[in-house]
Short mmCIF file of N, CA and C in Angstrom, two decimals:
data_model
loop_
_atom_site.label_atom_id
_atom_site.label_comp_id
_atom_site.label_asym_id
_atom_site.label_seq_id
_atom_site.Cartn_x
_atom_site.Cartn_y
_atom_site.Cartn_z
N MET A 12 0.83 -1.19 0.00
CA MET A 12 0.00 0.00 0.00
C MET A 12 0.87 1.26 0.00
N LEU A 13 1.87 1.27 0.86
CA LEU A 13 2.70 2.46 0.96
C LEU A 13 3.47 2.73 -0.32
N THR A 14 4.00 1.69 -0.94
CA THR A 14 4.74 1.87 -2.19
C THR A 14 3.83 2.39 -3.29
N SER A 15 2.66 1.78 -3.43
CA SER A 15 1.72 2.22 -4.46
C SER A 15 1.24 3.64 -4.20
N PHE A 16 0.99 3.95 -2.91
CA PHE A 16 0.52 5.29 -2.60
C PHE A 16 1.59 6.34 -2.90
N GLY A 17 2.86 6.00 -2.69
CA GLY A 17 3.94 6.94 -3.00
C GLY A 17 3.90 7.38 -4.45
N ALA A 18 3.68 6.42 -5.36
CA ALA A 18 3.58 6.76 -6.79
C ALA A 18 2.34 7.62 -7.06
N LEU A 19 1.23 7.29 -6.43
CA LEU A 19 0.00 8.06 -6.60
C LEU A 19 0.18 9.48 -6.06
N ALA A 20 0.80 9.61 -4.89
CA ALA A 20 1.00 10.93 -4.29
C ALA A 20 1.90 11.79 -5.17
N ARG A 21 2.93 11.19 -5.76
CA ARG A 21 3.80 11.96 -6.65
C ARG A 21 3.04 12.45 -7.88
N SER A 22 2.13 11.61 -8.41
CA SER A 22 1.35 12.03 -9.58
C SER A 22 0.38 13.15 -9.19
N TRP A 23 -0.21 13.10 -7.99
CA TRP A 23 -1.09 14.19 -7.53
C TRP A 23 -0.30 15.48 -7.37
N LYS A 24 0.92 15.35 -6.86
CA LYS A 24 1.78 16.53 -6.68
C LYS A 24 2.07 17.17 -8.03
N GLU A 25 2.37 16.33 -9.01
CA GLU A 25 2.69 16.83 -10.34
C GLU A 25 1.47 17.44 -11.03
N ARG A 26 0.34 16.75 -10.96
CA ARG A 26 -0.86 17.21 -11.66
C ARG A 26 -1.59 18.36 -10.96
N TYR A 27 -1.76 18.23 -9.63
CA TYR A 27 -2.63 19.14 -8.90
C TYR A 27 -1.93 19.99 -7.84
N GLN A 28 -0.61 19.81 -7.69
CA GLN A 28 0.17 20.51 -6.66
C GLN A 28 -0.39 20.23 -5.25
N ILE A 29 -0.80 18.99 -5.04
CA ILE A 29 -1.33 18.56 -3.74
C ILE A 29 -0.30 17.69 -3.05
N GLU A 30 0.03 18.04 -1.81
CA GLU A 30 0.90 17.20 -0.99
C GLU A 30 0.01 16.18 -0.28
N ALA A 31 0.31 14.91 -0.40
CA ALA A 31 -0.48 13.87 0.24
C ALA A 31 0.45 12.86 0.89
N GLY A 32 0.01 12.31 1.99
CA GLY A 32 0.79 11.29 2.67
C GLY A 32 -0.14 10.22 3.23
N LEU A 33 0.40 9.06 3.49
CA LEU A 33 -0.39 7.95 4.01
C LEU A 33 0.36 7.32 5.17
N GLY A 34 -0.28 7.30 6.33
CA GLY A 34 0.22 6.58 7.49
C GLY A 34 -0.77 5.48 7.81
N ILE A 35 -0.28 4.31 8.18
CA ILE A 35 -1.14 3.16 8.42
C ILE A 35 -1.06 2.77 9.89
N GLY A 36 -2.20 2.48 10.49
CA GLY A 36 -2.28 1.99 11.86
C GLY A 36 -3.08 0.69 11.90
N ILE A 37 -2.55 -0.34 12.55
CA ILE A 37 -3.20 -1.65 12.57
C ILE A 37 -3.32 -2.14 14.01
N ASN A 38 -4.49 -2.67 14.34
CA ASN A 38 -4.73 -3.30 15.63
C ASN A 38 -5.49 -4.59 15.38
N GLU A 39 -5.54 -5.44 16.37
CA GLU A 39 -6.24 -6.72 16.24
C GLU A 39 -7.14 -6.91 17.44
N GLY A 40 -8.35 -7.40 17.20
CA GLY A 40 -9.27 -7.67 18.29
C GLY A 40 -10.70 -7.74 17.81
N ASP A 41 -11.60 -7.85 18.75
CA ASP A 41 -13.02 -7.95 18.45
C ASP A 41 -13.61 -6.57 18.15
N VAL A 42 -14.53 -6.55 17.21
CA VAL A 42 -15.24 -5.32 16.85
C VAL A 42 -16.72 -5.65 16.68
N VAL A 43 -17.53 -4.62 16.71
CA VAL A 43 -18.93 -4.75 16.36
C VAL A 43 -19.06 -4.17 14.96
N ALA A 44 -19.55 -4.96 14.03
CA ALA A 44 -19.68 -4.53 12.64
C ALA A 44 -21.12 -4.70 12.19
N GLY A 45 -21.60 -3.73 11.44
CA GLY A 45 -22.94 -3.85 10.90
C GLY A 45 -23.55 -2.51 10.57
N ASN A 46 -24.81 -2.55 10.21
CA ASN A 46 -25.55 -1.33 9.91
C ASN A 46 -25.95 -0.68 11.23
N ILE A 47 -25.48 0.54 11.41
CA ILE A 47 -25.73 1.26 12.66
C ILE A 47 -26.38 2.58 12.31
N GLY A 48 -27.40 2.95 13.08
CA GLY A 48 -28.09 4.22 12.86
C GLY A 48 -29.58 4.05 13.02
N SER A 49 -30.31 4.93 12.41
CA SER A 49 -31.77 4.90 12.49
C SER A 49 -32.34 4.61 11.11
N SER A 50 -33.64 4.49 11.04
CA SER A 50 -34.27 4.23 9.74
C SER A 50 -34.06 5.40 8.78
N ALA A 51 -33.86 6.60 9.33
CA ALA A 51 -33.63 7.77 8.49
C ALA A 51 -32.21 7.80 7.92
N TYR A 52 -31.25 7.30 8.70
CA TYR A 52 -29.86 7.29 8.23
C TYR A 52 -29.17 6.05 8.75
N MET A 53 -28.79 5.17 7.85
CA MET A 53 -28.14 3.91 8.21
C MET A 53 -26.77 3.88 7.56
N SER A 54 -25.79 3.40 8.31
CA SER A 54 -24.43 3.34 7.78
C SER A 54 -23.77 2.05 8.25
N TYR A 55 -23.09 1.36 7.34
CA TYR A 55 -22.32 0.18 7.72
C TYR A 55 -21.02 0.66 8.32
N THR A 56 -20.70 0.21 9.52
CA THR A 56 -19.51 0.68 10.20
C THR A 56 -18.99 -0.38 11.17
N ILE A 57 -17.82 -0.13 11.71
CA ILE A 57 -17.28 -0.97 12.77
C ILE A 57 -16.98 -0.06 13.96
N ILE A 58 -17.25 -0.57 15.16
CA ILE A 58 -17.03 0.20 16.36
C ILE A 58 -16.40 -0.68 17.43
N GLY A 59 -15.83 -0.05 18.43
CA GLY A 59 -15.26 -0.77 19.56
C GLY A 59 -13.87 -0.27 19.91
N ASP A 60 -13.35 -0.75 21.03
CA ASP A 60 -12.04 -0.35 21.51
C ASP A 60 -10.94 -0.68 20.50
N THR A 61 -11.05 -1.83 19.85
CA THR A 61 -10.07 -2.23 18.85
C THR A 61 -9.99 -1.22 17.71
N VAL A 62 -11.15 -0.75 17.26
CA VAL A 62 -11.22 0.24 16.18
C VAL A 62 -10.65 1.57 16.65
N ASN A 63 -10.97 1.96 17.88
CA ASN A 63 -10.47 3.24 18.41
C ASN A 63 -8.95 3.24 18.47
N ILE A 64 -8.35 2.13 18.92
CA ILE A 64 -6.89 2.05 18.99
C ILE A 64 -6.28 2.12 17.59
N ALA A 65 -6.86 1.40 16.63
CA ALA A 65 -6.36 1.45 15.25
C ALA A 65 -6.44 2.87 14.70
N ALA A 66 -7.54 3.56 14.98
CA ALA A 66 -7.70 4.94 14.50
C ALA A 66 -6.65 5.85 15.13
N ARG A 67 -6.35 5.67 16.40
CA ARG A 67 -5.32 6.49 17.05
C ARG A 67 -3.94 6.20 16.47
N LEU A 68 -3.68 4.93 16.15
CA LEU A 68 -2.41 4.59 15.51
C LEU A 68 -2.30 5.25 14.14
N CYS A 69 -3.40 5.28 13.40
CA CYS A 69 -3.42 5.95 12.10
C CYS A 69 -3.10 7.43 12.26
N GLN A 70 -3.69 8.06 13.26
CA GLN A 70 -3.44 9.48 13.50
C GLN A 70 -1.98 9.73 13.87
N ARG A 71 -1.38 8.81 14.59
CA ARG A 71 0.01 8.96 15.06
C ARG A 71 1.03 8.67 13.96
N ALA A 72 0.66 7.81 13.02
CA ALA A 72 1.58 7.41 11.95
C ALA A 72 1.88 8.58 11.02
N ARG A 73 3.15 8.78 10.75
CA ARG A 73 3.56 9.81 9.80
C ARG A 73 3.46 9.24 8.38
N ALA A 74 3.53 10.10 7.41
CA ALA A 74 3.47 9.67 6.01
C ALA A 74 4.56 8.63 5.75
N GLY A 75 4.18 7.52 5.18
CA GLY A 75 5.13 6.46 4.86
C GLY A 75 5.42 5.51 6.01
N GLU A 76 4.67 5.62 7.09
CA GLU A 76 4.93 4.82 8.28
C GLU A 76 3.78 3.85 8.54
N MET A 77 4.11 2.63 9.00
CA MET A 77 3.10 1.65 9.38
C MET A 77 3.32 1.31 10.85
N LEU A 78 2.33 1.66 11.68
CA LEU A 78 2.38 1.37 13.10
C LEU A 78 1.39 0.27 13.44
N PHE A 79 1.72 -0.54 14.43
CA PHE A 79 0.75 -1.52 14.90
C PHE A 79 0.88 -1.72 16.39
N SER A 80 -0.15 -2.29 16.97
CA SER A 80 -0.27 -2.43 18.42
C SER A 80 0.51 -3.64 18.94
N GLY A 81 0.74 -3.62 20.26
CA GLY A 81 1.35 -4.76 20.93
C GLY A 81 0.50 -6.00 20.80
N THR A 82 -0.81 -5.83 20.72
CA THR A 82 -1.73 -6.97 20.54
C THR A 82 -1.43 -7.69 19.23
N LEU A 83 -1.25 -6.94 18.16
CA LEU A 83 -0.92 -7.56 16.87
C LEU A 83 0.46 -8.18 16.92
N LYS A 84 1.40 -7.52 17.57
CA LYS A 84 2.77 -8.06 17.70
C LYS A 84 2.74 -9.42 18.40
N GLN A 85 1.97 -9.54 19.47
CA GLN A 85 1.85 -10.82 20.19
C GLN A 85 1.27 -11.89 19.28
N SER A 86 0.29 -11.53 18.49
CA SER A 86 -0.33 -12.48 17.56
C SER A 86 0.67 -12.93 16.49
N LEU A 87 1.44 -11.99 15.96
CA LEU A 87 2.46 -12.35 14.97
C LEU A 87 3.52 -13.26 15.58
N ASP A 88 3.98 -12.92 16.79
CA ASP A 88 4.97 -13.73 17.49
C ASP A 88 4.47 -15.15 17.73
N ALA A 89 3.20 -15.27 18.12
CA ALA A 89 2.61 -16.59 18.39
C ALA A 89 2.57 -17.45 17.14
N ARG A 90 2.52 -16.83 15.98
CA ARG A 90 2.49 -17.55 14.70
C ARG A 90 3.88 -17.69 14.09
N GLY A 91 4.89 -17.20 14.79
CA GLY A 91 6.26 -17.30 14.29
C GLY A 91 6.59 -16.35 13.16
N VAL A 92 5.83 -15.25 13.05
CA VAL A 92 6.04 -14.27 12.00
C VAL A 92 6.88 -13.13 12.56
N ASP A 93 8.02 -12.87 11.93
CA ASP A 93 8.89 -11.78 12.35
C ASP A 93 8.98 -10.76 11.24
N VAL A 94 8.44 -9.56 11.49
CA VAL A 94 8.50 -8.50 10.48
C VAL A 94 9.61 -7.50 10.80
N GLY A 95 10.43 -7.83 11.79
CA GLY A 95 11.52 -6.94 12.16
C GLY A 95 11.04 -5.65 12.77
N ALA A 96 9.94 -5.72 13.54
CA ALA A 96 9.32 -4.53 14.10
C ALA A 96 10.21 -3.84 15.12
N THR A 97 10.14 -2.53 15.13
CA THR A 97 10.88 -1.70 16.07
C THR A 97 9.91 -1.19 17.14
N LEU A 98 10.23 -1.46 18.39
CA LEU A 98 9.40 -0.97 19.50
C LEU A 98 9.57 0.53 19.62
N LEU A 99 8.45 1.24 19.69
CA LEU A 99 8.46 2.69 19.88
C LEU A 99 8.05 3.00 21.32
N PRO A 100 8.23 4.24 21.76
CA PRO A 100 7.76 4.59 23.11
C PRO A 100 6.25 4.32 23.22
N PRO A 101 5.80 3.84 24.38
CA PRO A 101 4.37 3.55 24.56
C PRO A 101 3.51 4.78 24.27
N LEU A 102 2.30 4.51 23.82
CA LEU A 102 1.37 5.58 23.46
C LEU A 102 0.27 5.65 24.51
N GLN A 103 0.15 6.80 25.17
CA GLN A 103 -0.91 7.02 26.15
C GLN A 103 -2.15 7.52 25.43
N LEU A 104 -3.22 6.79 25.53
CA LEU A 104 -4.46 7.17 24.86
C LEU A 104 -5.44 7.76 25.87
N ARG A 105 -6.14 8.78 25.43
CA ARG A 105 -7.16 9.41 26.27
C ARG A 105 -8.20 8.36 26.67
N GLY A 106 -8.57 8.36 27.94
CA GLY A 106 -9.58 7.43 28.42
C GLY A 106 -9.02 6.08 28.85
N ARG A 107 -7.71 5.89 28.77
CA ARG A 107 -7.08 4.64 29.19
C ARG A 107 -6.10 4.94 30.32
N SER A 108 -6.07 4.05 31.30
CA SER A 108 -5.19 4.28 32.44
C SER A 108 -3.75 3.87 32.15
N HIS A 109 -3.55 2.96 31.21
CA HIS A 109 -2.20 2.49 30.90
C HIS A 109 -1.89 2.72 29.42
N PRO A 110 -0.65 3.10 29.12
CA PRO A 110 -0.27 3.27 27.71
C PRO A 110 -0.22 1.92 26.99
N ILE A 111 -0.30 1.96 25.67
CA ILE A 111 -0.21 0.74 24.88
C ILE A 111 1.14 0.69 24.19
N ASP A 112 1.66 -0.51 24.01
CA ASP A 112 2.90 -0.70 23.27
C ASP A 112 2.60 -0.55 21.79
N ILE A 113 3.48 0.15 21.08
CA ILE A 113 3.32 0.29 19.64
C ILE A 113 4.64 -0.04 18.95
N TYR A 114 4.51 -0.52 17.73
CA TYR A 114 5.65 -0.93 16.93
C TYR A 114 5.58 -0.29 15.56
N CYS A 115 6.73 -0.16 14.94
CA CYS A 115 6.84 0.38 13.59
C CYS A 115 7.48 -0.68 12.71
N VAL A 116 6.96 -0.83 11.50
CA VAL A 116 7.56 -1.75 10.55
C VAL A 116 8.61 -0.98 9.77
N PRO A 117 9.88 -1.36 9.91
CA PRO A 117 10.92 -0.64 9.17
C PRO A 117 10.80 -0.89 7.67
N ARG A 118 11.14 0.14 6.89
CA ARG A 118 11.09 0.04 5.43
C ARG A 118 12.48 0.30 4.88
N ASP A 119 12.78 -0.34 3.76
CA ASP A 119 14.06 -0.12 3.10
C ASP A 119 14.16 1.31 2.56
N THR A 120 13.02 1.83 2.11
CA THR A 120 13.00 3.18 1.58
C THR A 120 11.92 3.97 2.29
N ARG A 121 12.12 5.26 2.39
CA ARG A 121 11.16 6.18 2.98
C ARG A 121 10.32 6.74 1.85
N VAL A 122 9.02 6.84 2.05
CA VAL A 122 8.14 7.38 1.02
C VAL A 122 8.17 8.90 1.10
N HIS A 123 8.64 9.54 0.03
CA HIS A 123 8.63 10.99 -0.08
C HIS A 123 7.68 11.34 -1.21
N VAL A 124 6.72 12.22 -0.94
CA VAL A 124 5.73 12.51 -1.97
C VAL A 124 6.24 13.50 -3.00
N SER A 125 7.19 14.33 -2.66
CA SER A 125 7.62 15.36 -3.61
C SER A 125 8.80 14.94 -4.46
N GLU A 126 9.30 13.76 -4.27
CA GLU A 126 10.42 13.28 -5.08
C GLU A 126 10.40 11.76 -5.12
N ALA A 127 11.23 11.18 -5.93
CA ALA A 127 11.31 9.73 -6.01
C ALA A 127 11.80 9.17 -4.67
N PRO A 128 11.38 7.94 -4.30
CA PRO A 128 11.83 7.35 -3.03
C PRO A 128 13.34 7.24 -2.99
N ILE A 129 13.89 7.49 -1.80
CA ILE A 129 15.34 7.35 -1.60
C ILE A 129 15.59 6.37 -0.49
N ALA A 130 16.77 5.79 -0.49
CA ALA A 130 17.13 4.80 0.54
C ALA A 130 17.16 5.48 1.90
N ALA A 131 16.73 4.75 2.92
CA ALA A 131 16.70 5.29 4.29
C ALA A 131 18.08 5.34 4.89
#
């Protein structure tokens, strides 16, 4: 996603002079999914603590960065999957008494929207 978006962002910059970036946040857990609302306005959505944490990770992620929660890291570890994640300082979320562990997936190249990708 990040590699493809880098090319798209560069084309938007060239065509429309728009700076765009993409940061990704991933969490794992239970959610409530379905049509939520009233008969006047119905929307398919997902809600829950898992979704809120993923949304906060998305907000924290800088352009070209993929962050994920300690919950996902534990799940990957349990399956023997090593993505070479780097532990970042814990993230204190509003409404939670304890910070959550967050990780970053290192990339060989950094996504720059105003120029071609360069080695990190």
